[in-house]
Amino acid sequence: MNILVTGVTSGFGKQIAADFIAAGHTVVGTGRRADKLAQLQQELGERFLPLGFDVADKDAMAVAFDSLPADFLPNIDVLVNNAGLALGLEPAHQADLGDWQTMINTNTLGLVNVTHAILPHMVAKNDGLIINISSTAGNYPYFGANVYGATKAFVTQFSLNLRADLLGKNVRVSNVEPGLCGGTEFSNVRFKGDDDKASKVYENVQFVSPKDISDIVLWLANQPKHVNINRLEVMPTAQTFAGLTVYKG
């Protein structure tokens, strides 16, 4: 299969790209960091095709896609919309507007840009699978998740609406909604390089790993074509959505 994975330079995306290639598939991987993409190409070999661009920049995306072999884009079998990030954990009235805009641009606009470029090809050949990486933050609010949670709620609802629009087409859409996941740069990015603060998020917790999420993505891609897994919410056993917090001042 031909696979397109966004955000492959770390975390989920890197693991997903590696596991698809290990399973014998060809992966186009996107990312903003050229050095990381070059390193990944050395690690993964000739079946990994790196594309350096920001998914929020549709003009840069178009140029990057035009650099692919002419027959590749129309023959993408699986699109994994993985690129995304969280910035800050301040309450909304103290949050940085630039952080909000960056999360919106990457998590929602970027996902929409890539999907809009690939989906018509899948519909034309009447075959394909889109896997969107959302978050439990899109399902349950928590302190400081304000815009990050809202962007992931968008991803989840967009996935469901794609399913509605694709009625009668053999194009599937799955939404993967991870909870607490470690072994990535997620919290380091959220806390803007404060590694000590980031590490405390995962103290004494057996968290979900990139490998766990990658195994789920590959499982989705290997389902029979008449089977669509609409949503898959994943948490470590140590985490739960239960228990609403009450402030008693």
mmCIF file of C-alpha atoms in Angstrom:
data_model
loop_
_atom_site.group_PDB
_atom_site.id
_atom_site.type_symbol
_atom_site.label_atom_id
_atom_site.label_comp_id
_atom_site.label_asym_id
_atom_site.label_seq_id
_atom_site.Cartn_x
_atom_site.Cartn_y
_atom_site.Cartn_z
ATOM 1 C CA MET A 1 0.000 0.000 0.000
ATOM 2 C CA ASN A 2 0.932 3.649 -0.423
ATOM 3 C CA ILE A 3 0.653 5.529 2.858
ATOM 4 C CA LEU A 4 0.774 9.267 3.588
ATOM 5 C CA VAL A 5 1.577 10.176 7.199
ATOM 6 C CA THR A 6 1.773 13.767 8.389
ATOM 7 C CA GLY A 7 4.010 14.807 11.270
ATOM 8 C CA VAL A 8 6.524 11.959 11.010
ATOM 9 C CA THR A 9 9.544 13.608 12.642
ATOM 10 C CA SER A 10 8.662 12.411 16.152
ATOM 11 C CA GLY A 11 6.180 10.541 18.323
ATOM 12 C CA PHE A 12 3.225 8.769 16.777
ATOM 13 C CA GLY A 13 4.064 9.748 13.218
ATOM 14 C CA LYS A 14 7.617 8.448 13.344
ATOM 15 C CA GLN A 15 6.502 5.119 14.805
ATOM 16 C CA ILE A 16 3.597 4.771 12.359
ATOM 17 C CA ALA A 17 5.884 5.421 9.374
ATOM 18 C CA ALA A 18 8.452 2.902 10.623
ATOM 19 C CA ASP A 19 5.847 0.208 11.259
ATOM 20 C CA PHE A 20 4.138 0.611 7.884
ATOM 21 C CA ILE A 21 7.507 0.335 6.144
ATOM 22 C CA ALA A 22 8.422 -2.728 8.234
ATOM 23 C CA ALA A 23 5.160 -4.269 7.014
ATOM 24 C CA GLY A 24 6.271 -3.786 3.399
ATOM 25 C CA HIS A 25 4.453 -0.569 2.479
ATOM 26 C CA THR A 26 5.666 2.699 0.944
ATOM 27 C CA VAL A 27 5.330 5.808 3.114
ATOM 28 C CA VAL A 28 5.331 9.473 2.206
ATOM 29 C CA GLY A 29 6.089 11.302 5.447
ATOM 30 C CA THR A 30 5.631 15.014 6.002
ATOM 31 C CA GLY A 31 7.242 17.281 8.567
ATOM 32 C CA ARG A 32 8.633 20.761 9.052
ATOM 33 C CA ARG A 33 12.127 19.758 10.238
ATOM 34 C CA ALA A 34 14.313 18.920 7.247
ATOM 35 C CA ASP A 35 17.123 17.503 9.388
ATOM 36 C CA LYS A 36 14.770 15.076 11.118
ATOM 37 C CA LEU A 37 13.270 14.008 7.792
ATOM 38 C CA ALA A 38 16.744 13.352 6.360
ATOM 39 C CA GLN A 39 17.667 11.299 9.406
ATOM 40 C CA LEU A 40 14.449 9.327 9.128
ATOM 41 C CA GLN A 41 15.086 8.609 5.465
ATOM 42 C CA GLN A 42 18.480 7.159 6.364
ATOM 43 C CA GLU A 43 16.874 4.969 9.022
ATOM 44 C CA LEU A 44 13.894 3.763 6.987
ATOM 45 C CA GLY A 45 15.398 3.432 3.526
ATOM 46 C CA GLU A 46 14.117 3.842 -0.014
ATOM 47 C CA ARG A 47 10.467 3.096 0.768
ATOM 48 C CA PHE A 48 10.300 6.312 2.819
ATOM 49 C CA LEU A 49 9.728 9.489 0.813
ATOM 50 C CA PRO A 50 10.206 12.686 2.886
ATOM 51 C CA LEU A 51 8.260 15.858 2.181
ATOM 52 C CA GLY A 52 9.286 18.970 4.104
ATOM 53 C CA PHE A 53 6.499 21.496 4.591
ATOM 54 C CA ASP A 54 4.095 22.923 7.160
ATOM 55 C CA VAL A 55 0.632 21.386 6.746
ATOM 56 C CA ALA A 56 -0.919 24.774 7.585
ATOM 57 C CA ASP A 57 0.715 26.275 4.447
ATOM 58 C CA LYS A 58 -1.400 25.071 1.536
ATOM 59 C CA ASP A 59 0.897 26.648 -1.072
ATOM 60 C CA ALA A 60 3.956 24.867 0.330
ATOM 61 C CA MET A 61 1.889 21.681 0.483
ATOM 62 C CA ALA A 62 0.965 21.989 -3.195
ATOM 63 C CA VAL A 63 4.616 22.440 -4.187
ATOM 64 C CA ALA A 64 5.647 19.431 -2.088
ATOM 65 C CA PHE A 65 2.921 17.213 -3.540
ATOM 66 C CA ASP A 66 3.879 18.281 -7.069
ATOM 67 C CA SER A 67 7.380 16.925 -6.408
ATOM 68 C CA LEU A 68 6.038 13.384 -6.013
ATOM 69 C CA PRO A 69 5.879 10.957 -8.936
ATOM 70 C CA ALA A 70 2.809 11.799 -11.025
ATOM 71 C CA ASP A 71 1.022 8.553 -10.238
ATOM 72 C CA PHE A 72 1.609 8.594 -6.485
ATOM 73 C CA LEU A 73 -0.933 11.072 -5.130
ATOM 74 C CA PRO A 74 -3.879 9.508 -7.003
ATOM 75 C CA ASN A 75 -2.910 6.132 -5.549
ATOM 76 C CA ILE A 76 -2.671 6.905 -1.839
ATOM 77 C CA ASP A 77 -4.343 4.008 -0.038
ATOM 78 C CA VAL A 78 -4.145 5.321 3.526
ATOM 79 C CA LEU A 79 -3.893 8.903 4.816
ATOM 80 C CA VAL A 80 -2.894 9.275 8.460
ATOM 81 C CA ASN A 81 -3.545 12.843 9.621
ATOM 82 C CA ASN A 82 -1.207 12.835 12.594
ATOM 83 C CA ALA A 83 0.407 16.301 12.621
ATOM 84 C CA GLY A 84 -0.667 18.275 15.668
ATOM 85 C CA LEU A 85 0.495 19.909 18.874
ATOM 86 C CA ALA A 86 -0.518 21.478 22.158
ATOM 87 C CA LEU A 87 0.972 24.749 23.428
ATOM 88 C CA GLY A 88 0.613 25.943 26.991
ATOM 89 C CA LEU A 89 -1.624 24.871 29.833
ATOM 90 C CA GLU A 90 -2.681 28.285 31.101
ATOM 91 C CA PRO A 91 -6.330 29.143 31.753
ATOM 92 C CA ALA A 92 -8.004 30.814 28.790
ATOM 93 C CA HIS A 93 -7.787 34.349 30.194
ATOM 94 C CA GLN A 94 -4.010 34.002 30.551
ATOM 95 C CA ALA A 95 -3.279 32.073 27.351
ATOM 96 C CA ASP A 96 -1.075 33.375 24.569
ATOM 97 C CA LEU A 97 -3.087 34.224 21.448
ATOM 98 C CA GLY A 98 -0.204 33.152 19.237
ATOM 99 C CA ASP A 99 -0.281 29.697 20.832
ATOM 100 C CA TRP A 100 -4.007 29.462 20.157
ATOM 101 C CA GLN A 101 -3.524 30.428 16.516
ATOM 102 C CA THR A 102 -0.686 27.939 16.025
ATOM 103 C CA MET A 103 -2.792 25.086 17.417
ATOM 104 C CA ILE A 104 -5.743 26.048 15.234
ATOM 105 C CA ASN A 105 -3.541 26.338 12.144
ATOM 106 C CA THR A 106 -1.840 22.982 12.642
ATOM 107 C CA ASN A 107 -4.500 20.828 14.277
ATOM 108 C CA THR A 108 -7.500 21.921 12.219
ATOM 109 C CA LEU A 109 -6.449 23.921 9.154
ATOM 110 C CA GLY A 110 -3.487 21.635 8.448
ATOM 111 C CA LEU A 111 -5.617 18.504 8.698
ATOM 112 C CA VAL A 112 -8.262 20.071 6.439
ATOM 113 C CA ASN A 113 -5.643 21.112 3.861
ATOM 114 C CA VAL A 114 -4.178 17.627 3.508
ATOM 115 C CA THR A 115 -7.549 15.886 3.543
ATOM 116 C CA HIS A 116 -8.899 18.219 0.865
ATOM 117 C CA ALA A 117 -5.908 17.399 -1.354
ATOM 118 C CA ILE A 118 -6.115 13.612 -0.968
ATOM 119 C CA LEU A 119 -9.817 12.817 -0.581
ATOM 120 C CA PRO A 120 -10.901 13.528 -4.187
ATOM 121 C CA HIS A 121 -8.361 10.975 -5.435
ATOM 122 C CA MET A 122 -9.739 8.347 -3.065
ATOM 123 C CA VAL A 123 -13.290 9.093 -4.175
ATOM 124 C CA ALA A 124 -12.246 8.947 -7.851
ATOM 125 C CA LYS A 125 -10.828 5.445 -7.447
ATOM 126 C CA ASN A 126 -13.600 4.567 -4.956
ATOM 127 C CA ASP A 127 -11.135 3.209 -2.406
ATOM 128 C CA GLY A 128 -9.117 4.519 0.526
ATOM 129 C CA LEU A 129 -8.852 5.021 4.253
ATOM 130 C CA ILE A 130 -8.395 8.225 6.234
ATOM 131 C CA ILE A 131 -7.210 7.863 9.835
ATOM 132 C CA ASN A 132 -7.397 11.057 11.867
ATOM 133 C CA ILE A 133 -5.494 11.308 15.146
ATOM 134 C CA SER A 134 -7.708 13.223 17.545
ATOM 135 C CA SER A 135 -7.584 13.124 21.365
ATOM 136 C CA THR A 136 -9.661 12.444 24.439
ATOM 137 C CA ALA A 137 -9.176 16.196 24.983
ATOM 138 C CA GLY A 138 -11.792 16.603 22.263
ATOM 139 C CA ASN A 139 -14.255 14.554 24.332
ATOM 140 C CA TYR A 140 -13.629 15.656 27.915
ATOM 141 C CA PRO A 141 -12.551 19.122 29.096
ATOM 142 C CA TYR A 142 -9.646 19.630 31.456
ATOM 143 C CA PHE A 143 -8.013 22.707 32.928
ATOM 144 C CA GLY A 144 -5.840 24.514 30.391
ATOM 145 C CA ALA A 145 -6.978 22.505 27.362
ATOM 146 C CA ASN A 146 -9.174 25.384 26.122
ATOM 147 C CA VAL A 147 -8.219 25.731 22.426
ATOM 148 C CA TYR A 148 -6.264 22.469 22.179
ATOM 149 C CA GLY A 149 -9.340 20.503 23.257
ATOM 150 C CA ALA A 150 -11.505 22.528 20.880
ATOM 151 C CA THR A 151 -9.238 21.727 17.925
ATOM 152 C CA LYS A 152 -9.422 18.027 18.721
ATOM 153 C CA ALA A 153 -13.203 18.199 19.058
ATOM 154 C CA PHE A 154 -13.143 19.633 15.541
ATOM 155 C CA VAL A 155 -11.072 16.685 14.321
ATOM 156 C CA THR A 156 -13.518 14.198 15.827
ATOM 157 C CA GLN A 157 -16.594 15.927 14.409
ATOM 158 C CA PHE A 158 -14.922 16.405 11.021
ATOM 159 C CA SER A 159 -14.220 12.668 10.904
ATOM 160 C CA LEU A 160 -17.865 11.867 11.616
ATOM 161 C CA ASN A 161 -19.055 14.328 8.983
ATOM 162 C CA LEU A 162 -16.671 12.847 6.424
ATOM 163 C CA ARG A 163 -18.316 9.488 7.091
ATOM 164 C CA ALA A 164 -21.697 11.075 6.428
ATOM 165 C CA ASP A 165 -20.563 12.671 3.160
ATOM 166 C CA LEU A 166 -18.927 9.464 1.943
ATOM 167 C CA LEU A 167 -22.119 7.399 2.114
ATOM 168 C CA GLY A 168 -22.143 5.107 -0.910
ATOM 169 C CA LYS A 169 -18.389 5.424 -1.456
ATOM 170 C CA ASN A 170 -15.818 2.789 -0.550
ATOM 171 C CA VAL A 171 -13.730 5.349 1.318
ATOM 172 C CA ARG A 172 -13.431 4.742 5.048
ATOM 173 C CA VAL A 173 -12.724 7.178 7.882
ATOM 174 C CA SER A 174 -11.525 6.300 11.367
ATOM 175 C CA ASN A 175 -10.898 8.637 14.282
ATOM 176 C CA VAL A 176 -8.324 7.601 16.898
ATOM 177 C CA GLU A 177 -8.646 9.430 20.229
ATOM 178 C CA PRO A 178 -5.648 8.840 22.540
ATOM 179 C CA GLY A 179 -5.513 9.847 26.185
ATOM 180 C CA LEU A 180 -2.284 10.143 28.175
ATOM 181 C CA CYS A 181 0.598 9.114 25.918
ATOM 182 C CA GLY A 182 4.277 9.291 26.801
ATOM 183 C CA GLY A 183 7.456 8.673 24.844
ATOM 184 C CA THR A 184 6.773 11.630 22.543
ATOM 185 C CA GLU A 185 7.683 15.318 22.389
ATOM 186 C CA PHE A 186 4.073 16.312 23.127
ATOM 187 C CA SER A 187 4.534 17.684 26.652
ATOM 188 C CA ASN A 188 8.012 19.062 25.899
ATOM 189 C CA VAL A 189 6.424 21.121 23.116
ATOM 190 C CA ARG A 190 3.433 22.069 25.284
ATOM 191 C CA PHE A 191 5.748 23.369 28.012
ATOM 192 C CA LYS A 192 8.104 24.960 25.463
ATOM 193 C CA GLY A 193 11.222 22.987 26.262
ATOM 194 C CA ASP A 194 10.758 22.651 30.024
ATOM 195 C CA ASP A 195 11.751 18.987 30.152
ATOM 196 C CA ASP A 196 11.430 18.736 33.945
ATOM 197 C CA LYS A 197 7.857 19.989 33.837
ATOM 198 C CA ALA A 198 7.080 17.672 30.932
ATOM 199 C CA SER A 199 8.496 14.604 32.677
ATOM 200 C CA LYS A 200 6.281 15.141 35.711
ATOM 201 C CA VAL A 201 3.210 14.532 33.554
ATOM 202 C CA TYR A 202 4.234 10.894 33.206
ATOM 203 C CA GLU A 203 5.623 10.187 36.666
ATOM 204 C CA ASN A 204 4.449 6.875 38.164
ATOM 205 C CA VAL A 205 2.061 6.193 35.253
ATOM 206 C CA GLN A 206 2.236 3.346 32.763
ATOM 207 C CA PHE A 207 1.187 5.535 29.859
ATOM 208 C CA VAL A 208 0.153 4.664 26.322
ATOM 209 C CA SER A 209 3.166 4.622 23.971
ATOM 210 C CA PRO A 210 3.653 5.570 20.305
ATOM 211 C CA LYS A 211 3.964 1.851 19.566
ATOM 212 C CA ASP A 212 0.543 1.230 21.103
ATOM 213 C CA ILE A 213 -1.024 3.870 18.858
ATOM 214 C CA SER A 214 0.905 2.680 15.798
ATOM 215 C CA ASP A 215 -0.308 -0.884 16.352
ATOM 216 C CA ILE A 216 -3.879 0.437 16.392
ATOM 217 C CA VAL A 217 -3.338 2.416 13.178
ATOM 218 C CA LEU A 218 -1.941 -0.628 11.390
ATOM 219 C CA TRP A 219 -4.825 -2.733 12.701
ATOM 220 C CA LEU A 220 -7.272 -0.207 11.251
ATOM 221 C CA ALA A 221 -5.486 -0.283 7.894
ATOM 222 C CA ASN A 222 -5.690 -4.081 7.827
ATOM 223 C CA GLN A 223 -9.427 -4.335 8.435
ATOM 224 C CA PRO A 224 -11.539 -5.733 5.583
ATOM 225 C CA LYS A 225 -12.713 -2.997 3.256
ATOM 226 C CA HIS A 226 -16.342 -3.515 4.193
ATOM 227 C CA VAL A 227 -15.509 -2.726 7.848
ATOM 228 C CA ASN A 228 -15.235 0.880 9.093
ATOM 229 C CA ILE A 229 -14.120 1.591 12.647
ATOM 230 C CA ASN A 230 -15.708 4.990 13.225
ATOM 231 C CA ARG A 231 -14.075 5.979 16.519
ATOM 232 C CA LEU A 232 -11.532 4.404 18.811
ATOM 233 C CA GLU A 233 -10.858 6.019 22.192
ATOM 234 C CA VAL A 234 -7.652 4.873 23.909
ATOM 235 C CA MET A 235 -6.500 5.544 27.467
ATOM 236 C CA PRO A 236 -3.937 3.947 29.751
ATOM 237 C CA THR A 237 -5.597 1.790 32.375
ATOM 238 C CA ALA A 238 -4.391 4.323 34.955
ATOM 239 C CA GLN A 239 -6.473 7.109 33.391
ATOM 240 C CA THR A 240 -10.216 7.652 33.432
ATOM 241 C CA PHE A 241 -12.753 10.253 32.390
ATOM 242 C CA ALA A 242 -14.721 9.793 35.613
ATOM 243 C CA GLY A 243 -14.733 12.227 38.516
ATOM 244 C CA LEU A 244 -15.757 15.831 37.977
ATOM 245 C CA THR A 245 -13.686 18.327 39.950
ATOM 246 C CA VAL A 246 -15.451 20.710 42.321
ATOM 247 C CA TYR A 247 -13.725 23.856 43.613
ATOM 248 C CA LYS A 248 -14.643 24.681 47.200
ATOM 249 C CA GLY A 249 -13.369 28.149 47.956
#
